[in-house]
Short mmCIF file of C-alpha atoms in Angstrom, two decimals:
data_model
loop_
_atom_site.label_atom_id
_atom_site.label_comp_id
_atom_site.label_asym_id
_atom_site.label_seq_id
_atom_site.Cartn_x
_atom_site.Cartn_y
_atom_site.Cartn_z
CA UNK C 1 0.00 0.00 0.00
CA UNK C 2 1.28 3.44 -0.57
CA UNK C 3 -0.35 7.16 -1.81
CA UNK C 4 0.82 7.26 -4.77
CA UNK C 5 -0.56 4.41 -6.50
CA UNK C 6 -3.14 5.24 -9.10
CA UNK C 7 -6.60 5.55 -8.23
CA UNK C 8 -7.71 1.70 -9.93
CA UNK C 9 -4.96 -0.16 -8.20
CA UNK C 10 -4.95 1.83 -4.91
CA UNK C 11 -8.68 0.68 -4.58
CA UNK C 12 -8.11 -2.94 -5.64
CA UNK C 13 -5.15 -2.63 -2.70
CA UNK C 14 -7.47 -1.02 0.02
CA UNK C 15 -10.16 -3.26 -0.35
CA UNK C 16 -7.84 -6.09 0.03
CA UNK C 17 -6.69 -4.70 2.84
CA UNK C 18 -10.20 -4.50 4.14
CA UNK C 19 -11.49 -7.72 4.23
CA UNK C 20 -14.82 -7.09 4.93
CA UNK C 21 -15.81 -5.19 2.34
CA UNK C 22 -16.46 -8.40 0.68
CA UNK C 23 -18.96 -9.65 2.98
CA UNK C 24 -21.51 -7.27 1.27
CA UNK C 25 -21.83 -3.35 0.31
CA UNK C 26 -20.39 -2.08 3.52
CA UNK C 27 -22.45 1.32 4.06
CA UNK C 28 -21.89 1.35 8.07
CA UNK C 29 -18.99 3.30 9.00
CA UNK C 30 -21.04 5.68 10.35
CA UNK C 31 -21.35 2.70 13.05
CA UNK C 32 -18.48 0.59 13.28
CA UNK C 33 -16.52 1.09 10.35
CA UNK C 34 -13.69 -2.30 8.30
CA UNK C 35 -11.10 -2.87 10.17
CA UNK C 36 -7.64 -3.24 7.91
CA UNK C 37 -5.76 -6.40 8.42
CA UNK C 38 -3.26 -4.78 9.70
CA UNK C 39 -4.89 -3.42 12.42
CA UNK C 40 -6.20 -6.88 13.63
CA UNK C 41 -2.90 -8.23 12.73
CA UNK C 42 -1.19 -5.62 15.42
CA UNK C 43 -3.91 -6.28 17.77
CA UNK C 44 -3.41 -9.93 17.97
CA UNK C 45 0.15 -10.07 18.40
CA UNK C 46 -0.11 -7.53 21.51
CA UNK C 47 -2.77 -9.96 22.93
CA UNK C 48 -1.02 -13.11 22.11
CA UNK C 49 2.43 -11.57 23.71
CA UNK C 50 -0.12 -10.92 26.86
CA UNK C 51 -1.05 -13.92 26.85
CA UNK C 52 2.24 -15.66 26.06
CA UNK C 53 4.45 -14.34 28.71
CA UNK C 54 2.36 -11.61 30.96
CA UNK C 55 1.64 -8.40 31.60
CA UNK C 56 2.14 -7.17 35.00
CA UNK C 57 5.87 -5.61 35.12
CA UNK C 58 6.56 -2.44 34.93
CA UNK C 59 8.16 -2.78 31.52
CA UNK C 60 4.91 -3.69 30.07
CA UNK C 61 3.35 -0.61 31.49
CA UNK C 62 6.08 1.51 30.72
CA UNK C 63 5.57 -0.15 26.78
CA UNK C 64 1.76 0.66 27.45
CA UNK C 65 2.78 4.53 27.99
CA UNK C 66 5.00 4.63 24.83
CA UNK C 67 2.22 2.90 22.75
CA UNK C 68 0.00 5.80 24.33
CA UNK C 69 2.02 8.41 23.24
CA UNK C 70 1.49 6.81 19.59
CA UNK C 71 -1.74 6.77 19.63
CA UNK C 72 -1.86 10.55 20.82
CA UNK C 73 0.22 11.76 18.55
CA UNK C 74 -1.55 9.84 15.18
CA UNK C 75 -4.90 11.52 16.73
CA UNK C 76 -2.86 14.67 16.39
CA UNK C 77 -1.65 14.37 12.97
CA UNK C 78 -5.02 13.86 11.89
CA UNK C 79 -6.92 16.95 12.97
CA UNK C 80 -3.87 19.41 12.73
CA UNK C 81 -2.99 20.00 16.46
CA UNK C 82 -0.17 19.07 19.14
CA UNK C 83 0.02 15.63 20.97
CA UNK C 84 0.05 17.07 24.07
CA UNK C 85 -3.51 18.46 23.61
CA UNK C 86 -5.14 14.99 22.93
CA UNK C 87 -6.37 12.76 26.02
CA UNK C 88 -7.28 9.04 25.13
CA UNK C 89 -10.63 8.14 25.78
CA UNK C 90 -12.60 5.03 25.65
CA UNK C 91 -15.44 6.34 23.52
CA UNK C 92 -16.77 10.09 21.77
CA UNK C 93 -19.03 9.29 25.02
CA UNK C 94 -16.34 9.52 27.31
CA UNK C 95 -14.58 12.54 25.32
CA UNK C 96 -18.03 14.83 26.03
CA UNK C 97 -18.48 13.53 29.35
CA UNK C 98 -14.82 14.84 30.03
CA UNK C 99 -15.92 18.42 28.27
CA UNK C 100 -19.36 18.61 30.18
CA UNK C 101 -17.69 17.89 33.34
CA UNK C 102 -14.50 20.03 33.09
CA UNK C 103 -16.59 23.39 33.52
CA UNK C 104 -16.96 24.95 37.10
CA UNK C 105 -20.85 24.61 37.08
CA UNK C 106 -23.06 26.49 38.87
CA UNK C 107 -26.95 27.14 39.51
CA UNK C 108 -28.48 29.32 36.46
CA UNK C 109 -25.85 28.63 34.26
CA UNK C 110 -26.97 27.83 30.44
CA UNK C 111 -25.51 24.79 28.09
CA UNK C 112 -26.59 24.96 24.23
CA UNK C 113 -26.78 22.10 22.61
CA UNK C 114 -29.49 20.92 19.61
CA UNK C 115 -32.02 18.53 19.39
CA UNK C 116 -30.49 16.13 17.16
CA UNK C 117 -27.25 15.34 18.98
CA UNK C 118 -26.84 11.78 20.04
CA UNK C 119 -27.54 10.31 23.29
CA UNK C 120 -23.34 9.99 23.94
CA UNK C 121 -24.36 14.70 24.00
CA UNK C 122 -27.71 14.59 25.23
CA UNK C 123 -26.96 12.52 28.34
CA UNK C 124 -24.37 13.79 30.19
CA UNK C 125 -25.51 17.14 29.14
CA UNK C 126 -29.02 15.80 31.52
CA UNK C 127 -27.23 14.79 34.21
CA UNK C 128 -25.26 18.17 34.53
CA UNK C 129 -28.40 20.44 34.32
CA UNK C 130 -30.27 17.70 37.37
CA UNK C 131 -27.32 17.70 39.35
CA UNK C 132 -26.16 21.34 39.36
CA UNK C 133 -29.57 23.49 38.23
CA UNK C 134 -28.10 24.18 34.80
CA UNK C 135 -30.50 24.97 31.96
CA UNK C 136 -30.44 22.76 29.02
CA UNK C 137 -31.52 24.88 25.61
CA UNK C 138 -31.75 23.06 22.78
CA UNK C 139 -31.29 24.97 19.40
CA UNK C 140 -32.89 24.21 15.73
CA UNK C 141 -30.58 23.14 13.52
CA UNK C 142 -31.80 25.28 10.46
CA UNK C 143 -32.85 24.52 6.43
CA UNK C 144 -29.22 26.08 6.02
CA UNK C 145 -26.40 27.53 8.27
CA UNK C 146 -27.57 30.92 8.41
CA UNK C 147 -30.89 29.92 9.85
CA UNK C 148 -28.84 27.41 12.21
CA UNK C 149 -26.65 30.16 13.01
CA UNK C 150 -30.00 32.41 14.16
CA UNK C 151 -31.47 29.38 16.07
CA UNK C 152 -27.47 29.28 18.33
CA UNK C 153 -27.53 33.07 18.22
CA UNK C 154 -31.39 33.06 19.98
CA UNK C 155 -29.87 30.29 22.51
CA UNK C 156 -26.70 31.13 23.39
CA UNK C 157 -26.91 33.99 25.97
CA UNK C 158 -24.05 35.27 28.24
CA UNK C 159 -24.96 33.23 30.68
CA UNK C 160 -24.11 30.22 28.81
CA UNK C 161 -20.79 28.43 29.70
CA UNK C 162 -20.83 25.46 27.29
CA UNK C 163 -22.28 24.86 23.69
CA UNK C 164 -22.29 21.19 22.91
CA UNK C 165 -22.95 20.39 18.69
CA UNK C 166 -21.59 17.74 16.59
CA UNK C 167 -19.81 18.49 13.38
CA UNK C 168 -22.05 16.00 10.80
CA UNK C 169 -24.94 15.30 12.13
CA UNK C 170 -25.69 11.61 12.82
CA UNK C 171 -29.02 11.27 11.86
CA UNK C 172 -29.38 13.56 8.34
CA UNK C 173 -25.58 13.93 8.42
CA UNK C 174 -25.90 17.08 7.90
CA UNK C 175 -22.14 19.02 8.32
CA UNK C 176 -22.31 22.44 10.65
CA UNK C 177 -20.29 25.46 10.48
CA UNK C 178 -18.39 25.31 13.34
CA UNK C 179 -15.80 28.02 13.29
CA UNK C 180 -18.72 29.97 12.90
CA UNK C 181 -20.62 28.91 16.10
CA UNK C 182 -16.95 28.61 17.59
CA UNK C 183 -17.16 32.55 17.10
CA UNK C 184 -20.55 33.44 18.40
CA UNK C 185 -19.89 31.01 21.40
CA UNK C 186 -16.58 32.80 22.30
CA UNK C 187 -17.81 36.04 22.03
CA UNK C 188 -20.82 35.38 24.64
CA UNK C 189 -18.11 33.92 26.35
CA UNK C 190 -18.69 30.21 26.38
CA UNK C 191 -17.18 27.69 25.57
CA UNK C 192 -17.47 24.71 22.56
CA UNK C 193 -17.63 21.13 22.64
CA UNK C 194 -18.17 19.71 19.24
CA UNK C 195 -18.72 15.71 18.84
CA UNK C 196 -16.53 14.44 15.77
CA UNK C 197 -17.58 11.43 15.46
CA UNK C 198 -18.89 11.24 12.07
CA UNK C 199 -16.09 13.61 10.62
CA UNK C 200 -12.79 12.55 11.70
CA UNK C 201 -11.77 10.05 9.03
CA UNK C 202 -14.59 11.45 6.57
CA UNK C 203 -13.92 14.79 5.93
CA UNK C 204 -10.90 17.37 6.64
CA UNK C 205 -10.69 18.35 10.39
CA UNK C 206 -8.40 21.08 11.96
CA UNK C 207 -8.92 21.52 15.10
CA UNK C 208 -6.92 24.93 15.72
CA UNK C 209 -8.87 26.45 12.20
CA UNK C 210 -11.68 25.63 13.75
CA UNK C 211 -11.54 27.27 16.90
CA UNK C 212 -12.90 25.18 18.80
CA UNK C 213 -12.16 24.34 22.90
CA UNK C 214 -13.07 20.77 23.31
CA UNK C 215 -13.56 17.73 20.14
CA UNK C 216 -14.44 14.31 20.57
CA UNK C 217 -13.63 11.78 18.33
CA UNK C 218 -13.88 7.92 18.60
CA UNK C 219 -11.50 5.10 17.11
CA UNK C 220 -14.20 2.91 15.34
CA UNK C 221 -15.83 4.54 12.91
CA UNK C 222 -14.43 6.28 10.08
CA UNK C 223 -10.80 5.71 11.09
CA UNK C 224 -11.26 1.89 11.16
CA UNK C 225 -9.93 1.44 14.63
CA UNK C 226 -11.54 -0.77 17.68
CA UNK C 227 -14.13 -0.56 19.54
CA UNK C 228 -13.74 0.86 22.80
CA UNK C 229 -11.16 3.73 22.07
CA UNK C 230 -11.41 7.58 21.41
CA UNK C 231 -10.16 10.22 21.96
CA UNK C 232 -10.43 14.20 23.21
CA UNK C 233 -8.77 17.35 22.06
CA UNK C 234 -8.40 19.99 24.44
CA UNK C 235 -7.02 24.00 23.34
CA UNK C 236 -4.28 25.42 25.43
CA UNK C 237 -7.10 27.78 26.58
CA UNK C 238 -9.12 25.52 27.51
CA UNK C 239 -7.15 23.45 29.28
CA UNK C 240 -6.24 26.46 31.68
CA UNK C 241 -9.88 27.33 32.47
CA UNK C 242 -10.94 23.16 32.92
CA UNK C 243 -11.75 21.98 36.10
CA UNK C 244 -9.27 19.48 37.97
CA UNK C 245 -11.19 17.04 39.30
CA UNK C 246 -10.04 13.93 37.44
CA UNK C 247 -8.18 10.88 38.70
CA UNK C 248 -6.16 11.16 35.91
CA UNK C 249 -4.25 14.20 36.70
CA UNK C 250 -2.08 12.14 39.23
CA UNK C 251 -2.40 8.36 38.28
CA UNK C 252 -2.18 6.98 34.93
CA UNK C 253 -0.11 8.87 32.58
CA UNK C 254 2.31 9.84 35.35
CA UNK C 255 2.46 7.07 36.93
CA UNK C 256 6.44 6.04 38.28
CA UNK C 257 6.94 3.72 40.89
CA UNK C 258 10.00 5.57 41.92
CA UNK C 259 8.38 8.94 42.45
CA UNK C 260 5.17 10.82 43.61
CA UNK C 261 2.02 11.35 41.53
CA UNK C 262 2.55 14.43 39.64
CA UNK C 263 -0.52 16.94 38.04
CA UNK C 264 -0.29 16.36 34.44
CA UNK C 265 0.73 19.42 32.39
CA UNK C 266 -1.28 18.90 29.45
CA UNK C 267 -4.23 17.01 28.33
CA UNK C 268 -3.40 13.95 29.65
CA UNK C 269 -4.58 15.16 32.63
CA UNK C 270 -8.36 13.66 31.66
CA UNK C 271 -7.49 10.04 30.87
CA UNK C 272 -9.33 8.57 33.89
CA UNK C 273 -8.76 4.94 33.71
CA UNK C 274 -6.83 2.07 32.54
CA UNK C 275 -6.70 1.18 28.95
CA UNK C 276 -6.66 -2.16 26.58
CA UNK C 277 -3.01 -2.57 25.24
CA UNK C 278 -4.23 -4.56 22.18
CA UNK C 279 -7.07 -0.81 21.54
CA UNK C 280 -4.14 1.26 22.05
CA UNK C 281 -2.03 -0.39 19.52
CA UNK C 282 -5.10 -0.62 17.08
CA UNK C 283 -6.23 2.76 17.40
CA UNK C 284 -2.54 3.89 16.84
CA UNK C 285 -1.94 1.63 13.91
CA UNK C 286 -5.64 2.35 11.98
CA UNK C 287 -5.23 5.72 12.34
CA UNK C 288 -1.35 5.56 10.82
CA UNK C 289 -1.95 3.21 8.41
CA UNK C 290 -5.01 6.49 6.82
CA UNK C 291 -2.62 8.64 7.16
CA UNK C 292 0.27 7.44 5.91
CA UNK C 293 0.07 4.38 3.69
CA UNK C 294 -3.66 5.52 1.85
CA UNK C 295 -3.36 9.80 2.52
CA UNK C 296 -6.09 11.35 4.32
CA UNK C 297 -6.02 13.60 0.95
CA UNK C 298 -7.14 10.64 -0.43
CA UNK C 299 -9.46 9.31 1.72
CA UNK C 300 -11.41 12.50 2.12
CA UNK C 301 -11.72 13.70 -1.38
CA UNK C 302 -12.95 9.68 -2.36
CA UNK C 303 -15.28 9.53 -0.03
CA UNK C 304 -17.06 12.92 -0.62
CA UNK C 305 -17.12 12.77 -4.35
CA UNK C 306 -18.16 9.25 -3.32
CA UNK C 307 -21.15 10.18 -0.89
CA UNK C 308 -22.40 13.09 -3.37
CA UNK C 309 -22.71 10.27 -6.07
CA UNK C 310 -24.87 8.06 -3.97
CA UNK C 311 -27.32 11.28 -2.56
CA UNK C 312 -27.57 12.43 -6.35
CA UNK C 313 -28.25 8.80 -7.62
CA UNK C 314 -30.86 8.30 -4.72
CA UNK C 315 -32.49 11.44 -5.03
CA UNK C 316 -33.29 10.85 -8.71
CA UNK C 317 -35.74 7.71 -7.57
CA UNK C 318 -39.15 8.26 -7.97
CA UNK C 319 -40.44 7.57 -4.29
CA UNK C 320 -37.16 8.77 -2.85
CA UNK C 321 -36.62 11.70 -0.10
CA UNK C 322 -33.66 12.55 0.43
CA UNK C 323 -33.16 14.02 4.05
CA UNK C 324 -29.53 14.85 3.71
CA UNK C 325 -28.69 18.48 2.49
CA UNK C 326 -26.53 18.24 -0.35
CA UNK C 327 -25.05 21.81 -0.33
CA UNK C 328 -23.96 20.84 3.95
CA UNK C 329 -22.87 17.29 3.30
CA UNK C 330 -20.07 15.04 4.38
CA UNK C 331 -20.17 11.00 4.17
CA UNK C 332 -23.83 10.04 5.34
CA UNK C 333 -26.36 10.15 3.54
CA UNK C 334 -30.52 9.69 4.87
CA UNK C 335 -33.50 8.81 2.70
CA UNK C 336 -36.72 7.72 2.96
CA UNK C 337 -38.92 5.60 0.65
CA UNK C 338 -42.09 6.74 0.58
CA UNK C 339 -44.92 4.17 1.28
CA UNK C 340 -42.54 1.91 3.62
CA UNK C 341 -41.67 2.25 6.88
CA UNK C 342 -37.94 1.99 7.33
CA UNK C 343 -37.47 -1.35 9.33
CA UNK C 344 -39.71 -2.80 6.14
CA UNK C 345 -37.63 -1.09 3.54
CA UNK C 346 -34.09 -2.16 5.69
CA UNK C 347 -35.24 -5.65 5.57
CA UNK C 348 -35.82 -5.50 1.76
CA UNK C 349 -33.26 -3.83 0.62
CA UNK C 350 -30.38 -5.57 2.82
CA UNK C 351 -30.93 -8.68 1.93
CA UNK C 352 -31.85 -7.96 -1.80
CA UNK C 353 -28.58 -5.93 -2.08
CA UNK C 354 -26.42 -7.73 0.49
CA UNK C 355 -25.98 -3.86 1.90
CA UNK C 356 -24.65 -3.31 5.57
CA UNK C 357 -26.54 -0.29 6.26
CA UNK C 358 -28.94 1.45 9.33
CA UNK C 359 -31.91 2.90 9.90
CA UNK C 360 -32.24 6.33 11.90
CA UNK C 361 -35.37 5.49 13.87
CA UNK C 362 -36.33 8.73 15.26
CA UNK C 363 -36.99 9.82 12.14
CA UNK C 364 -38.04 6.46 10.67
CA UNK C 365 -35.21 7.08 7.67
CA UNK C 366 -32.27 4.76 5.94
CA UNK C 367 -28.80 5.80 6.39
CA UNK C 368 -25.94 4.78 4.61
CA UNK C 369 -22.16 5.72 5.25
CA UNK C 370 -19.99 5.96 2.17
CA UNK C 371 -16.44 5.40 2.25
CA UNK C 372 -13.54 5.80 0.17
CA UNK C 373 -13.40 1.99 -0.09
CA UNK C 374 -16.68 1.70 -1.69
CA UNK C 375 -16.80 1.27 -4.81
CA UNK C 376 -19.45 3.39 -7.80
CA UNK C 377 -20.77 -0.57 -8.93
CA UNK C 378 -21.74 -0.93 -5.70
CA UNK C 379 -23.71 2.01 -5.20
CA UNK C 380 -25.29 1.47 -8.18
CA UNK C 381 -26.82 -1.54 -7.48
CA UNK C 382 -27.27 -0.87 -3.68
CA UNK C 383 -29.46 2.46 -5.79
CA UNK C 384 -30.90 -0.33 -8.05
CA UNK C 385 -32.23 -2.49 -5.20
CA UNK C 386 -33.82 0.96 -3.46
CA UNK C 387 -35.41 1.54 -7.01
CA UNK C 388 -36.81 -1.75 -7.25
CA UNK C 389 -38.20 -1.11 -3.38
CA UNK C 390 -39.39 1.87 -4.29
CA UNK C 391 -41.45 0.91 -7.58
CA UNK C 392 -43.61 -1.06 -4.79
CA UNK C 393 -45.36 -1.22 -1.83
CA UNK C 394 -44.53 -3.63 1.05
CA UNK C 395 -47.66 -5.77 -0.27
CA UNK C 396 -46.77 -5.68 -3.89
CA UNK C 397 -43.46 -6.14 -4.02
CA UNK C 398 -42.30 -9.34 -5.34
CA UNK C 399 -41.19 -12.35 -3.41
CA UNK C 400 -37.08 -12.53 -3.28
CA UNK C 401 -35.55 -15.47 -4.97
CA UNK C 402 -34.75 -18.09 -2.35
CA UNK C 403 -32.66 -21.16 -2.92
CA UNK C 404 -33.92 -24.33 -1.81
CA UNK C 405 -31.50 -27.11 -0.53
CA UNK C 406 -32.45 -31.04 -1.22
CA UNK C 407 -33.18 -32.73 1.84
CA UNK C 408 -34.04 -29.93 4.07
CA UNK C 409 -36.99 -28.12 5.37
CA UNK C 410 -37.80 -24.76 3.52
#
């Protein structure tokens, strides 16, 4: 693998490095995104050294650190900012429970978020506002940014202290402008969280451009890591103003058995528990192996030019809505088919197609995640099979072609 193969062979080479995009038209990053060989290669020879020979000396947690640091600083390299202002996390979760929590709360205080965060915002943000009398405002996210950008304005009054928004949207995917809500947060004085989970590996992220104080990010989805790893970026200014209440600041990162705890100096500070050597290494090595051996160049400008095929193609369906605006679009893309509720039309369509895709519930929709691995044959015959959906009703449509095996009950 390398970035500068052509565009034909670099494909052929990614999606052999990706095995499972051969177990169907994998449109789920926006969930759990391939993992590359590699990756699980790395993984398994961490677990099988574990296994083989131990893990409890200090050399194996001083290895742990270093592997840390790796895994910081490919984070880093990946939304344009300095190792030392990532903290490892287990989850985007964890990353905006850090954020929520690191502000000085008090009674009457105001946090901004909108209504179609996910639940990894919404909750902590509910728990805050119970616990400490906060008030929770949720803003509109608008038919286009400037009517977003009225909905924040409307919300966010000085005695806000935290705005909480995601950069695409997970349910129409639809992609914010942040360094313009960065702006009108900072000048009523608050500060912003921004969940990354759906850009970071989809679309161009830098974090210092941006503006922004906190950004969570998690390993699985669209930079192909494992499960159970993220990450948080804090700015320097941020990181001044934070609260210090986390075990972290004098355990983990620091720890030497030698000398006394020590207060962290920079953002690793909020890593607040132990972590899974085998993640670590994954996280490190998926997020290297973008970056270095396919181009994040690469990756993003495939996957857009990608994703904008697949909304155009589905749009043009008679039957089809798409929910995803175009003109504010990253990698995801949400339709519905008119007639069919979305579980029905899943069903029909996934096994028709062989598609790994979701359904948004909450608004009863079909999402699929396009990648820079997919390829424009599949996508035109995932759009074939939501065509052929379409064309009927989930009484008329006609019976899929099953294969019957001698000798067995059908």
């Amino acid at each position: 693998m390398t970035p500068f193969l052509p565009d034909s062979e670099k494909l052929a080479a990614v999606r052999e490095a990706l095995p499972a995009t051969a177990a169907g038209i994998y449109l789920n990053a926006g969930s759990v995104g391939p993992l590359p060989s590699e990756v699980q290669r790395a993984m398994a020879e961490v677990a099988e050294r574990q296994a083989r020979v131990g893990r409890a000396t200090e050399d194996d947690h001083l290895e742990l650190l270093e592997r840390m640091d790796e895994a910081r600083a490919a984070v880093a390299a990946a939304i344009v900012a300095a190792p030392g202002s990532i903290a490892l996390t287990h989850s985007a979760t964890g990353a905006l429970n850090i954020a929520g929590w690191a502000i000085d709360w008090r009674a009457g205080d105001r946090v901004v978020t909108t209504g179609s965060e996910y639940i990894a915002a919404l909750g902590p943000l509910s728990t805050i506002g119970d616990r400490f009398g906060v008030e929770l405002v949720q803003a509109e996210i608008g038919a286009d940014d400037e009517a977003t950008l009225k909905s924040l304005d409307r919300a966010i009054t000085p005695a806000t202290r935290l705005v909480v928004i995601s950069h695409v949207t997970w349910t129409t995917g639809t992609r914010l402008p942040i360094a313009r809500i960065a702006e009108l947060a900072h000048d009523r004085g608050a500060l912003l969280a921004v969940d990354g989970a759906q850009a970071v590996g989809a679309i161009p992220v830098d974090v210092g451009a941006l503006a922004v104080d906190f950004y969570a990010l998690c390993a699985q989805k669209w930079l192909l890591g494992p499960e159970g790893m993220g990450a948080l970026y804090v700015a320097p200014t941020a990181l001044e103003h934070a609260r210090r209440t986390f075990a972290g600041e004098l355990s983990y990162a620091s720890w030497d058995p030698a000398a006394a705890p020590r207060v962290q100096p920079d953002a690793r500070r909020f890593e607040i528990a132990g972590y899974h050597p085998p993640s670590v290494v994954g996280m490190a090595r998926s997020v290297a192996w973008l970056s270095m051996y396919v181009g994040l160049e690469w990756v993003h400008r495939r996957g857009a030019t990608l994703a904008a095929v697949a909304a155009a193609r589905l749009a043009a369906i008679p039957g089809v809505h798409l929910l995803t605006p175009t003109e504010r679009m990253a990698t995801l893309v949400t339709f519905r088919i008119e007639g069919w509720p979305a579980a029905a039309a899943f069903e029909e369509i996934s096994r028709r197609s062989f598609a790994i895709f979701r359904t948004i519930p909450a608004l009863d929709a079909l999402r699929i995640s396009v990648g820079f691995y997919t390829t424009e044959d599949e996508l035109e015959r995932f759009a074939a099979t939501v065509a052929l959906v379409a064309g009927h009703t989930p009484d008329s449509i006609p019976p899929r072609r099953t294969l019957a095996i001698l000798g067995q009950d059908t």
